[in-house]
Amino acid sequence: MFAELALGIRLAFSGGRRGGIRTAMATLGVAIGAAGLLLAASVPVMLDARHARTEARDDGTLGRVIPAGRTTIVADSSSSWHDLEIRGRLIWPDTPDSPLPPGVPAFPADRQMYASPALQDALAGPDGATLRRQMPYGIAGTIAPAGLSGPHELAYYAGYRRLTTLDESSSWRVERFGVPDDYTPSTRTYVIVAAMVATLLLPVAIFIGAALRFGGDTRDRRLAAIRLIGADRRAVLRMALGESLVPAGLGLLLGVLLYLATRSQIARFRLFDVSVFPSDVHPVPRLAALVVATVVVFSAAVTLTGFRGVAVEPLGVFRHAGAWHGRLWWRLFPLAASALLLYPVLLGDTALNRDRTGLGVVLLMVSLIPLLPYLVPLVARILPGSTASWQLASQQLRRNPAASTRAVSGIVVAVAGVIALQSLFAAVEAHRSIPFDPAGRAFVLQAPGRLTMDAMRQRTARFERVHGVRAGTVVKYTLYHQAGLGTSYLIVGDCRSLSQIAALGRCADGDAFTVGRVGTTVTLDRGGPVPVPGRRLAVPPGTRHATLVGIDAQVVGSAVLMTALPAETAGVEPWFVETSMFTTEDPGKVTGQLRGISVEIDPLAQFTATAPKADAYGSLRTALDIGSTLVLLMLAVGLLLDVAARLHERRRLLGVLSAVGARSSTVVWSVLLQALVPVSAGLTLAVGAGAGIGAMLMRFSEVPIRFGASAILTPVAAGAGLVLCTTVAVLLPAARRITGTEELRYE
């Protein structure tokens, strides 16, 4: 037995140039697939390592108020830059041995900071001066990897002595960094990731299977020659298994090298705002062993199934010439299992177990693989026979649909997954997105402290120096309610600023307005976490009624609006000094400048962007586009090799057709139709399955079911163009050779 396996291994390296090309093609296919599977097996380790680092630097207090001692004062100063989050912390020690955050070697001095490498690169890059305004601190050093979620994270820790004079509303104390949490991804995210993994990895497995079948007919003829010198059927089968182990083994070795090469460069990449260090990338041992076992078992299984319907005899290879009779019942098992797992979602129940829902989505995509070989001969029987080229193609499709759909199945699965996910992203974005209205405020700054009327005008002018920005600054005092019900404010600002948050009509200095039901007097709140009545303020006579607009109209029950600061406000801490900003430009173009001005005013002021983001799923879309493009390119290589191998194996049969009078165009068109019909049937199946999966994901995400033409037509066009281009690229140059009769002399 071992001698026969060893002979099979030797045969893999024989056969001259053609044999070497055949083995190299299969090895390359297995290597690409194995590298992809090993990377997938490393994802749990990557995410666990990233989560461990973010957990170790957590500075939460779980709602506790920690007294001063061996503690560190922390304040949040996070912001954003070009739709990327910047994690910022202002810190100051209470004692010399106060706890340090991970990755920081020592406490930075006042207005000095430790910054991540990515943030330092951004500060030194184009438009870095604008980013610098958000963090006007000197760089004292670099945050080590232990303090970062990934190499591309924008983060800094800045020393800020002023924290010692602030109250607990702006900062807090921690006695240690690293508070364990019980974070688990939401079921919705888990299901989307499961669908994305199936979209990208199932075609890889199909590609490995197709690669292991390259040169099957040539191998069978060589084994028939070995039978002629005395080998029996079992010996031939063992030789075939030995031969299949060569591309599997070499492919695994090359796949490991590709995996290591990718691992060394992985810090350069960021996938939907997640980046990892190369040290994070190593496969789960059990999954790595499963990848090796899968490739080896897969190679053996492909070899065994390749001998179904084939008799390797001493005088040649005989194949069953009868029509293919595929059974439908067993092909419906994955579809039925998926429907059993997912039917509650179709009925509107979204509170399902995430494992059950994820498995149902994956099975739904797996069900496409066995259905396609059954659909192709069905289409070939239904379409009417007309030209000779179609008659030749339909006969081949009906007798051997598995070979015709072998390389197309991966494209069908990839296209179905892309249609489902892109449709989901588009529907969620359309449901969530609110068109930006230049009449509504795009940004709000809420800063503590007291300002005079002149100081408020100066703050407004600072923001209005940015091109396309209009601003208004008011000061808000909380009004005391004995019952503690409702939200009421005294809002003071000039007429121009007040008119941006309320419809006033005419306004002049000294005017006052009321919103809602307000008596002749109101009581100011002294401020603080607990309402405390302060000074009583008389509402000026002759006030007119006004109506709040924008967000204030939704959250404010009653208010008094005044254009001059009353004397009663002296010594009373306002709730906030609030600046509303409006822009006629794209909000993304002015965000950096406005954030910089806000930090210059007060690093701890609350700056809020109320304008919607351009695309909340932009990073996921990019990840899916990149992944699906790589998968389709890999499948294109597989399809190219598969078409070349099939033409090479059938060159004598096609030469016989030419010898008996078939025109070259007839033969070429028959080969082309054998590629176009499976891909047309497969893409039709992919559109139906992708739309069904997409609708199920939309129902699960609780958004209206809607489909866009681009989300469906773009993947279909990419898949169809891929098959057509690869087939034509091989067929046209080889047209003269496959229709030639020279090689018939050797029969």
XYZ file of C-alpha atoms in Angstrom:
747
model
C 0.000 0.000 0.000
C 2.768 2.449 0.926
C 4.623 1.591 -2.267
C 1.505 2.433 -4.306
C 1.009 5.708 -2.435
C 4.681 6.544 -3.032
C 4.281 5.746 -6.733
C 1.322 8.120 -6.862
C 3.464 10.837 -5.298
C 6.149 10.219 -7.962
C 3.516 10.447 -10.708
C 2.572 13.959 -9.543
C 6.060 15.129 -10.554
C 6.106 13.249 -13.857
C 4.470 14.045 -17.159
C 6.941 16.651 -18.390
C 5.997 20.291 -18.744
C 2.250 19.655 -18.815
C 2.400 17.511 -15.704
C 4.416 20.160 -13.883
C 1.970 22.895 -14.881
C -0.941 20.738 -13.721
C 0.626 20.115 -10.311
C 1.672 23.771 -9.981
C -1.871 24.978 -10.728
C -3.392 22.674 -8.116
C -0.696 23.604 -5.574
C -1.247 27.333 -6.097
C -4.990 26.948 -5.688
C -4.615 25.012 -2.447
C -2.025 27.520 -1.163
C -4.297 30.530 -1.713
C -7.214 28.741 -0.094
C -5.147 27.499 2.850
C -3.735 30.984 3.512
C -7.256 32.401 3.535
C -8.483 29.721 5.926
C -5.509 30.238 8.267
C -6.218 33.973 8.356
C -9.845 33.215 9.161
C -8.675 30.853 11.938
C -6.641 33.760 13.375
C -9.572 36.174 13.641
C -10.691 35.037 17.145
C -7.149 35.514 18.489
C -6.869 38.941 16.844
C -10.129 40.152 18.374
C -9.349 38.664 21.800
C -5.917 40.344 21.908
C -7.394 43.667 20.850
C -10.176 43.389 23.415
C -7.674 42.499 26.170
C -5.680 45.683 25.482
C -8.755 47.924 25.438
C -10.000 46.294 28.630
C -6.628 46.784 30.368
C -6.747 50.558 29.772
C -10.395 51.024 30.730
C -10.757 53.961 33.124
C -14.371 53.520 34.172
C -15.436 53.555 37.811
C -18.674 51.539 37.501
C -20.596 54.492 38.959
C -18.465 54.802 42.131
C -17.057 58.119 43.376
C -13.456 57.423 44.413
C -11.920 59.811 46.980
C -8.492 61.328 46.464
C -5.580 59.160 47.501
C -3.288 56.976 45.434
C -5.443 57.877 42.465
C -5.244 59.434 39.026
C -7.599 62.177 37.821
C -8.967 61.468 34.331
C -11.060 63.528 31.927
C -12.365 62.509 28.516
C -11.159 64.664 25.600
C -12.016 62.351 22.704
C -12.791 63.819 19.295
C -12.712 62.773 15.654
C -10.677 63.383 12.517
C -11.861 62.594 8.970
C -14.531 60.199 10.366
C -11.887 58.453 12.516
C -12.296 58.468 16.281
C -9.533 60.005 18.398
C -9.327 58.576 21.910
C -8.087 61.392 24.114
C -7.560 61.479 27.871
C -6.383 64.305 30.120
C -4.683 62.892 33.236
C -2.996 64.173 36.396
C -1.661 62.196 39.387
C -2.803 62.815 42.964
C 0.404 61.200 44.301
C 3.789 60.354 42.748
C 2.899 56.640 42.746
C -0.561 57.039 41.214
C -1.524 54.344 38.674
C -0.404 54.859 35.080
C -2.432 53.848 32.020
C -0.931 50.949 30.005
C 1.621 51.932 27.388
C 2.582 55.204 29.104
C 6.017 55.108 30.827
C 5.470 58.160 33.059
C 2.975 60.912 33.713
C 3.315 63.682 31.112
C 4.004 67.174 32.372
C 1.366 69.873 32.201
C 0.272 70.361 28.561
C 2.563 67.584 27.324
C 1.265 64.350 25.814
C 2.115 60.796 24.862
C 0.635 60.109 21.419
C 0.135 56.965 19.368
C 2.352 56.497 16.279
C -0.668 56.904 13.982
C -1.622 60.194 15.639
C 1.950 61.478 15.341
C 1.924 60.592 11.628
C -1.371 62.456 11.201
C 0.006 65.506 12.992
C 3.050 65.499 10.711
C 0.996 64.898 7.561
C -1.065 67.167 5.309
C -3.470 69.418 7.213
C -1.720 68.408 10.431
C -1.845 72.011 11.630
C -5.637 71.850 11.757
C -5.496 68.598 13.732
C -2.916 70.124 16.077
C -5.501 72.710 17.212
C -7.549 69.880 18.740
C -4.596 68.822 20.934
C -2.322 71.814 21.593
C 0.153 69.820 23.646
C 3.834 69.089 23.160
C 4.755 65.497 22.312
C 6.689 63.942 25.201
C 6.763 60.385 23.884
C 4.941 57.534 22.179
C 2.254 55.234 23.579
C 3.519 51.637 23.537
C 1.446 48.905 21.801
C 0.163 47.709 25.203
C -1.898 50.916 25.455
C -3.408 50.831 21.958
C -6.189 48.790 20.444
C -4.218 48.591 17.197
C -1.403 50.208 15.204
C -3.768 52.589 13.395
C -5.542 53.923 16.486
C -5.457 57.682 17.034
C -4.944 58.174 20.777
C -3.144 60.394 23.279
C -2.712 60.960 27.037
C -2.052 64.599 27.957
C -1.018 66.038 31.313
C -3.461 68.724 32.516
C -2.868 70.306 35.934
C -6.193 72.171 35.854
C -7.977 68.869 36.550
C -7.165 69.282 40.251
C -9.499 72.317 40.449
C -12.468 70.858 38.551
C -15.539 69.227 40.027
C -16.624 65.638 39.431
C -18.923 66.601 36.559
C -15.909 67.208 34.308
C -13.440 64.597 35.566
C -13.209 61.538 37.806
C -10.646 59.617 39.812
C -9.505 56.047 39.237
C -7.544 53.854 41.608
C -6.485 51.494 38.834
C -6.805 51.058 35.081
C -8.475 47.988 33.668
C -12.056 47.255 34.624
C -13.304 43.902 33.257
C -16.431 44.177 31.195
C -18.869 41.681 29.795
C -18.905 43.045 26.266
C -20.221 40.719 23.617
C -21.055 41.751 20.083
C -24.731 42.302 19.437
C -26.685 39.573 17.749
C -27.240 41.832 14.755
C -23.502 42.438 14.331
C -22.772 38.748 14.826
C -25.193 37.738 12.065
C -23.801 40.334 9.625
C -20.257 39.115 10.318
C -21.386 35.489 9.838
C -22.873 36.393 6.452
C -19.682 38.232 5.473
C -17.481 35.300 6.523
C -19.636 32.893 4.501
C -19.481 35.237 1.515
C -15.697 35.374 1.577
C -14.714 31.881 2.790
C -17.154 29.537 1.045
C -15.784 30.521 -2.393
C -12.284 29.811 -1.045
C -13.289 26.236 -0.161
C -14.907 25.823 -3.576
C -11.735 27.163 -5.182
C -9.627 24.555 -3.358
C -11.913 21.775 -4.603
C -11.741 23.051 -8.172
C -7.942 23.349 -7.990
C -7.596 19.734 -6.875
C -9.523 18.588 -9.953
C -7.169 20.165 -12.478
C -5.920 17.575 -14.955
C -8.286 14.807 -13.842
C -8.727 13.302 -17.322
C -4.986 13.195 -18.007
C -4.423 11.474 -14.661
C -7.040 8.845 -15.485
C -5.407 8.026 -18.827
C -2.029 7.691 -17.156
C -3.496 5.326 -14.559
C -5.022 3.251 -17.360
C -1.511 2.725 -18.731
C -0.409 1.542 -15.280
C -3.298 -0.902 -15.196
C -2.031 -2.323 -18.458
C 1.129 -3.559 -16.685
C -0.773 -5.297 -13.908
C -2.175 -2.877 -11.305
C -5.683 -3.601 -10.040
C -8.446 -1.097 -9.299
C -7.561 -0.710 -5.609
C -3.921 -0.052 -6.443
C -4.945 2.575 -8.989
C -7.139 4.269 -6.406
C -4.303 4.364 -3.872
C -1.964 5.827 -6.504
C -4.530 8.514 -7.256
C -4.768 9.319 -3.541
C -0.973 9.546 -3.315
C -0.906 11.871 -6.311
C -3.568 14.110 -4.734
C -1.507 14.421 -1.546
C 1.271 16.246 -3.420
C -0.662 19.450 -4.291
C -2.385 19.251 -0.909
C 0.911 19.031 1.006
C 2.829 21.520 -1.133
C -0.189 23.824 -1.123
C -0.311 23.748 2.669
C 3.392 24.613 2.909
C 3.078 27.431 0.388
C -0.124 28.572 2.098
C 1.714 28.824 5.416
C 4.394 30.959 3.727
C 1.720 33.219 2.218
C 0.056 33.429 5.622
C 3.337 34.425 7.305
C 4.023 37.019 4.606
C 0.561 38.499 5.082
C 0.987 38.393 8.866
C 4.200 40.417 8.695
C 2.436 43.173 6.740
C -0.922 43.123 8.516
C -0.163 46.235 10.586
C -0.432 48.242 7.347
C -4.114 47.394 6.941
C -7.260 48.526 8.729
C -10.532 46.626 8.357
C -13.690 48.626 9.244
C -11.724 50.801 11.690
C -10.063 47.769 13.314
C -6.317 47.227 13.062
C -4.117 44.616 14.756
C -0.452 44.107 15.469
C 1.427 41.234 13.777
C 1.933 39.637 17.202
C -1.858 39.304 17.475
C -2.059 37.153 14.359
C -1.726 33.451 14.978
C -4.389 30.819 14.428
C -6.323 29.052 17.145
C -4.482 25.691 17.408
C -7.629 23.643 17.013
C -8.726 25.676 14.003
C -5.259 25.437 12.438
C -5.349 21.651 12.830
C -8.841 21.691 11.350
C -7.573 23.638 8.315
C -4.813 21.055 7.689
C -7.216 18.150 8.158
C -9.796 19.803 5.923
C -7.356 20.280 3.047
C -6.041 16.699 3.292
C -9.498 15.135 3.630
C -10.830 17.406 0.922
C -8.111 16.281 -1.491
C -8.939 12.624 -0.807
C -12.682 13.235 -1.126
C -12.253 15.079 -4.418
C -10.170 12.172 -5.754
C -12.751 9.578 -4.690
C -15.696 11.503 -6.116
C -13.717 11.982 -9.339
C -13.796 8.216 -9.867
C -17.578 8.059 -9.686
C -18.932 7.121 -13.078
C -15.402 6.399 -14.384
C -13.864 2.987 -15.122
C -10.072 2.974 -15.486
C -9.302 -0.148 -17.521
C -6.077 -1.459 -19.098
C -7.173 -0.372 -22.564
C -8.437 3.101 -21.654
C -10.826 5.195 -19.597
C -14.541 4.576 -19.930
C -17.149 7.030 -18.761
C -20.847 6.498 -18.452
C -22.478 8.034 -21.517
C -26.001 8.035 -20.168
C -27.835 11.235 -19.290
C -27.083 12.705 -15.888
C -29.828 12.014 -13.360
C -29.316 14.258 -10.361
C -31.658 13.804 -7.412
C -33.224 16.923 -5.949
C -34.348 15.713 -2.519
C -30.955 15.634 -0.796
C -29.995 18.987 -2.328
C -32.854 20.614 -0.429
C -31.597 19.535 3.006
C -29.421 22.653 3.664
C -32.238 24.908 2.455
C -34.801 23.156 4.678
C -32.467 23.296 7.699
C -31.875 27.004 7.097
C -35.615 27.692 6.838
C -36.183 25.777 10.082
C -33.609 27.947 11.874
C -34.701 31.280 10.404
C -38.466 31.054 10.065
C -39.092 33.090 13.279
C -37.244 36.022 11.676
C -39.584 35.901 8.709
C -42.481 36.067 11.175
C -41.007 39.201 12.788
C -39.198 37.714 15.789
C -35.739 39.323 16.051
C -34.877 38.104 19.570
C -33.235 34.882 18.388
C -30.092 33.223 19.648
C -27.164 34.618 17.672
C -25.600 31.193 17.016
C -28.865 29.888 15.628
C -29.338 32.907 13.370
C -25.736 32.921 12.162
C -25.841 29.197 11.377
C -29.100 29.686 9.489
C -27.588 32.411 7.306
C -24.507 30.303 6.540
C -26.637 27.245 5.651
C -28.760 29.391 3.371
C -25.657 30.321 1.396
C -24.314 26.751 1.449
C -27.587 25.527 -0.075
C -26.691 27.271 -3.359
C -23.751 24.920 -3.998
C -25.703 21.653 -4.583
C -28.621 23.401 -6.283
C -26.592 24.816 -9.164
C -25.596 21.446 -10.776
C -29.271 20.465 -10.707
C -30.419 23.758 -12.223
C -28.028 23.756 -15.206
C -29.244 20.544 -16.966
C -32.802 21.630 -16.226
C -32.201 24.881 -18.103
C -30.469 22.962 -20.916
C -33.542 20.728 -21.318
C -36.017 23.608 -21.212
C -34.292 25.827 -23.776
C -35.240 24.818 -27.331
C -32.592 23.246 -29.557
C -31.814 25.401 -32.574
C -28.250 25.801 -33.798
C -25.718 23.007 -33.937
C -23.480 24.834 -31.435
C -26.290 24.924 -28.874
C -27.100 21.250 -29.458
C -23.470 20.333 -28.777
C -23.354 22.565 -25.682
C -26.668 21.362 -24.258
C -25.625 17.719 -24.575
C -22.459 18.378 -22.609
C -24.334 20.410 -19.982
C -26.935 17.674 -19.529
C -24.406 14.836 -19.291
C -21.778 16.448 -17.059
C -23.195 19.504 -15.251
C -20.841 19.083 -12.282
C -17.792 19.845 -14.445
C -19.556 22.827 -16.025
C -20.475 24.385 -12.675
C -17.338 23.468 -10.738
C -15.630 26.849 -11.030
C -18.838 28.903 -11.291
C -20.235 27.836 -7.878
C -17.813 30.051 -5.970
C -18.791 33.081 -8.047
C -22.482 32.377 -7.413
C -21.981 32.203 -3.632
C -19.847 35.361 -3.617
C -22.347 37.325 -5.724
C -25.300 36.198 -3.566
C -23.511 37.257 -0.388
C -22.478 40.629 -1.795
C -26.034 41.325 -2.999
C -27.450 40.489 0.445
C -24.957 42.564 2.429
C -24.836 45.568 0.107
C -28.641 45.659 0.014
C -28.730 45.542 3.825
C -26.182 48.364 4.172
C -28.047 50.510 1.652
C -31.410 49.910 3.364
C -30.054 50.663 6.841
C -28.332 53.807 5.605
C -31.472 55.005 3.788
C -33.553 54.337 6.902
C -31.089 56.042 9.257
C -29.846 58.898 7.141
C -31.387 62.335 7.491
C -30.454 64.770 4.707
C -28.393 67.615 6.082
C -30.392 70.845 6.288
C -28.177 73.952 6.191
C -30.924 75.767 8.113
C -30.417 73.429 11.071
C -27.412 73.665 13.346
C -24.582 71.317 12.472
C -22.497 71.632 15.669
C -23.040 72.619 19.285
C -20.448 73.625 21.889
C -21.463 73.523 25.549
C -18.818 74.961 27.857
C -18.943 75.671 31.603
C -18.350 79.107 33.078
C -19.893 82.598 33.008
C -19.545 85.107 30.157
C -20.519 88.721 29.690
C -22.510 89.783 26.638
C -19.342 91.109 24.987
C -17.481 87.852 25.702
C -20.326 85.886 24.101
C -20.115 88.029 20.972
C -16.348 87.475 20.822
C -16.822 83.701 21.097
C -19.338 83.811 18.269
C -16.912 85.812 16.132
C -14.132 83.208 16.653
C -16.247 80.480 15.102
C -17.517 82.708 12.306
C -13.966 83.259 11.074
C -14.251 79.773 9.550
C -15.487 80.071 5.966
C -19.163 79.197 5.534
C -19.960 79.104 9.270
C -22.591 81.163 11.086
C -22.779 80.951 14.893
C -24.629 82.231 17.898
C -23.741 82.075 21.613
C -26.186 82.112 24.518
C -25.888 81.338 28.208
C -28.414 78.969 29.771
C -29.441 79.023 33.441
C -31.600 76.239 34.838
C -34.881 77.355 36.424
C -35.908 75.672 39.675
C -39.133 73.659 39.829
C -40.317 72.583 43.241
C -42.059 69.573 41.781
C -38.903 68.672 39.876
C -40.885 68.236 36.662
C -40.129 69.678 33.247
C -37.037 71.374 31.860
C -36.992 75.164 32.040
C -34.253 77.652 31.283
C -33.365 81.293 31.409
C -31.607 81.878 28.089
C -29.612 85.089 27.608
C -28.046 86.292 24.378
C -28.170 89.051 21.808
C -31.025 89.203 19.300
C -28.985 87.559 16.545
C -28.072 84.574 18.707
C -31.559 84.156 20.170
C -33.142 84.272 16.718
C -31.146 81.182 15.754
C -32.806 79.038 18.419
C -36.281 80.630 18.480
C -38.771 82.404 16.229
C -38.868 85.877 17.828
C -40.411 88.208 15.283
C -38.931 91.668 15.860
C -36.198 92.014 18.471
C -34.210 94.885 20.004
C -31.771 95.184 22.886
C -33.656 95.004 26.178
C -36.496 92.835 24.850
C -37.623 89.656 26.626
C -39.625 86.669 25.455
C -41.339 83.680 27.034
C -41.792 80.135 25.818
C -44.562 77.980 27.226
C -46.367 78.787 30.479
C -44.283 81.113 32.608
C -45.494 83.135 35.615
C -44.578 86.661 36.613
C -41.503 85.414 38.476
C -39.099 82.510 38.091
C -36.532 81.018 40.464
C -32.979 80.339 39.394
C -31.359 77.042 40.273
C -28.049 77.395 42.113
C -26.601 74.558 40.013
C -25.137 71.226 41.049
C -26.383 67.642 40.880
C -29.310 68.330 43.255
C -31.790 71.159 42.423
C -31.520 73.993 44.969
C -33.653 77.177 44.751
C -31.670 80.368 44.311
C -32.550 83.946 43.551
C -36.002 84.922 42.373
C -36.140 86.755 39.060
C -39.032 88.927 37.929
C -40.165 88.388 34.349
C -40.047 91.813 32.652
C -43.440 93.272 31.772
C -44.379 93.407 28.130
C -42.674 90.143 27.178
C -43.770 88.598 23.929
C -44.340 84.941 23.170
C -41.687 83.087 21.154
C -41.381 79.574 19.765
C -38.236 77.507 20.082
C -36.948 75.730 16.971
C -34.646 72.808 16.373
C -33.624 70.446 19.149
C -34.560 72.959 21.874
C -38.193 72.763 20.793
C -38.159 69.051 21.645
C -36.423 69.123 25.035
C -37.358 72.488 26.620
C -40.740 72.765 28.301
C -40.699 76.489 29.181
C -38.158 79.289 29.045
C -37.518 82.980 29.484
C -35.404 84.587 26.738
C -33.641 87.871 27.536
C -31.249 90.084 25.581
C -29.407 91.394 28.668
C -27.928 89.622 31.690
C -30.091 90.303 34.763
C -28.293 91.401 37.929
C -29.803 88.398 39.734
C -27.533 86.029 37.772
C -24.396 87.377 39.465
C -22.769 84.562 41.430
C -25.068 81.892 39.942
C -23.363 79.141 37.954
C -25.045 78.722 34.568
C -25.885 75.331 33.193
C -23.816 75.921 30.034
C -22.589 78.595 27.709
C -23.880 77.183 24.436
C -22.691 78.066 20.942
C -24.736 76.829 17.977
C -22.957 76.593 14.638
C -24.543 76.515 11.187
C -22.721 75.915 7.927
C -23.417 76.132 4.223
C -20.356 73.945 3.531
C -20.040 70.199 3.804
C -19.893 69.658 7.613
C -16.937 67.305 7.181
C -14.822 70.101 5.698
C -15.141 72.438 8.686
C -15.312 69.953 11.576
C -11.549 69.946 12.209
C -11.289 73.750 12.396
C -14.328 74.090 14.669
C -13.089 71.351 17.010
C -9.730 73.102 17.215
C -11.376 76.387 18.263
C -13.448 74.497 20.857
C -10.316 72.971 22.411
C -8.682 76.415 22.529
C -11.727 77.697 24.419
C -11.836 74.770 26.860
C -10.353 71.278 26.320
C -13.169 69.802 28.436
C -16.019 71.567 26.667
C -18.575 69.290 25.053
C -18.463 69.587 21.255
C -21.262 67.720 19.462
C -21.745 67.200 15.738
C -25.475 67.105 15.053
C -25.095 66.751 11.268
C -25.416 63.092 10.208
C -22.324 61.219 9.095
C -21.927 60.625 5.387
C -22.145 56.832 5.659
C -22.292 54.929 8.926
C -21.481 51.705 7.065
C -18.684 53.152 4.940
C -15.974 51.046 6.585
C -18.028 47.856 6.318
C -18.758 48.599 2.683
C -15.061 49.106 2.047
C -14.184 45.856 3.810
C -16.778 43.945 1.798
C -15.675 45.551 -1.467
C -12.019 44.736 -0.851
C -12.726 41.195 0.323
C -15.147 40.370 -2.482
C -12.786 41.854 -5.075
C -9.931 39.660 -3.842
C -12.187 36.600 -3.794
C -13.475 37.277 -7.313
C -9.928 37.765 -8.602
C -8.940 34.466 -6.997
C -11.963 32.785 -8.574
C -11.041 34.358 -11.909
C -7.653 32.648 -11.728
C -9.363 29.377 -10.852
C -11.848 29.775 -13.677
C -9.061 30.612 -16.110
C -7.173 27.459 -15.179
C -10.324 25.339 -15.167
C -11.327 26.440 -18.677
C -7.791 25.838 -19.932
C -7.679 22.384 -18.342
C -11.063 21.371 -19.760
C -10.153 22.563 -23.254
C -6.881 20.655 -23.060
C -8.629 17.474 -21.953
C -11.314 17.720 -24.668
C -9.074 18.803 -27.518
C -9.291 15.371 -29.227
C -13.078 15.264 -28.975
C -13.339 18.772 -30.416
C -10.849 17.761 -33.118
C -13.132 14.838 -34.055
C -16.047 17.276 -34.435
C -13.940 19.369 -36.804
C -12.853 16.241 -38.704
C -16.442 15.189 -39.408
C -17.365 18.577 -40.851
C -18.246 20.905 -37.958
C -17.157 24.478 -38.632
C -14.674 26.098 -36.263
C -17.213 28.766 -35.297
C -19.687 26.047 -34.310
C -17.153 24.379 -32.029
C -16.034 27.676 -30.489
C -19.608 28.819 -29.867
C -20.486 25.472 -28.282
C -17.616 25.888 -25.807
C -18.630 29.487 -25.103
C -22.257 28.496 -24.480
C -21.087 25.839 -22.032
C -19.670 28.681 -19.938
C -22.457 31.232 -20.435
C -25.413 29.001 -19.576
C -24.105 27.883 -16.139
C -23.147 31.416 -15.183
C -26.526 32.780 -16.347
C -28.401 30.140 -14.374
C -26.085 30.611 -11.406
C -26.410 34.388 -11.330
C -30.193 34.093 -11.567
C -30.056 31.790 -8.562
C -27.663 34.236 -6.832
C -30.024 37.181 -7.371
C -32.942 35.260 -5.878
C -30.917 33.931 -2.961
C -29.150 37.254 -2.339
C -32.451 39.141 -2.330
C -33.949 36.570 0.043
C -30.989 36.702 2.429
C -30.945 40.492 2.212
C -34.661 40.717 3.002
C -34.182 38.392 5.971
C -31.269 40.512 7.263
C -33.348 43.678 6.829
C -36.203 42.116 8.769
C -33.733 41.025 11.438
C -32.274 44.556 11.589
C -35.784 46.020 11.847
C -35.504 48.294 8.812
C -37.929 48.577 5.879
C -37.234 46.058 3.128
C -35.972 47.912 0.071
C -33.566 47.068 -2.737
C -31.489 49.344 -4.911
C -30.601 48.566 -8.505
C -26.883 49.158 -7.968
C -26.688 46.726 -5.031
C -27.988 43.937 -7.293
C -26.733 44.801 -10.765
C -23.141 45.650 -9.810
C -22.261 42.191 -8.360
C -24.144 40.457 -11.188
C -22.286 42.453 -13.827
C -18.970 41.754 -12.089
C -19.647 38.004 -11.955
C -20.889 37.757 -15.530
C -18.034 39.881 -16.862
C -15.548 37.769 -14.953
C -16.744 34.522 -16.517
C -17.043 35.990 -20.006
C -13.593 37.623 -19.958
C -11.774 34.579 -18.587
C -13.489 32.193 -20.981
C -12.836 34.363 -24.026
C -9.256 35.009 -22.885
C -8.550 31.261 -23.009
C -10.890 30.230 -25.825
C -9.944 32.642 -28.593
C -6.157 32.043 -28.519
C -6.749 28.279 -28.305
C -9.487 28.161 -30.968
C -7.199 26.878 -33.747
C -5.607 24.232 -31.551
C -8.837 22.788 -30.142
C -10.391 22.559 -33.624
C -7.269 21.067 -35.222
C -7.095 17.418 -36.324
C -3.338 16.866 -36.030
C -3.473 15.095 -32.687
C -6.002 12.569 -34.014
C -3.021 10.718 -35.595
C -2.076 9.470 -32.168
C -5.396 7.758 -31.451
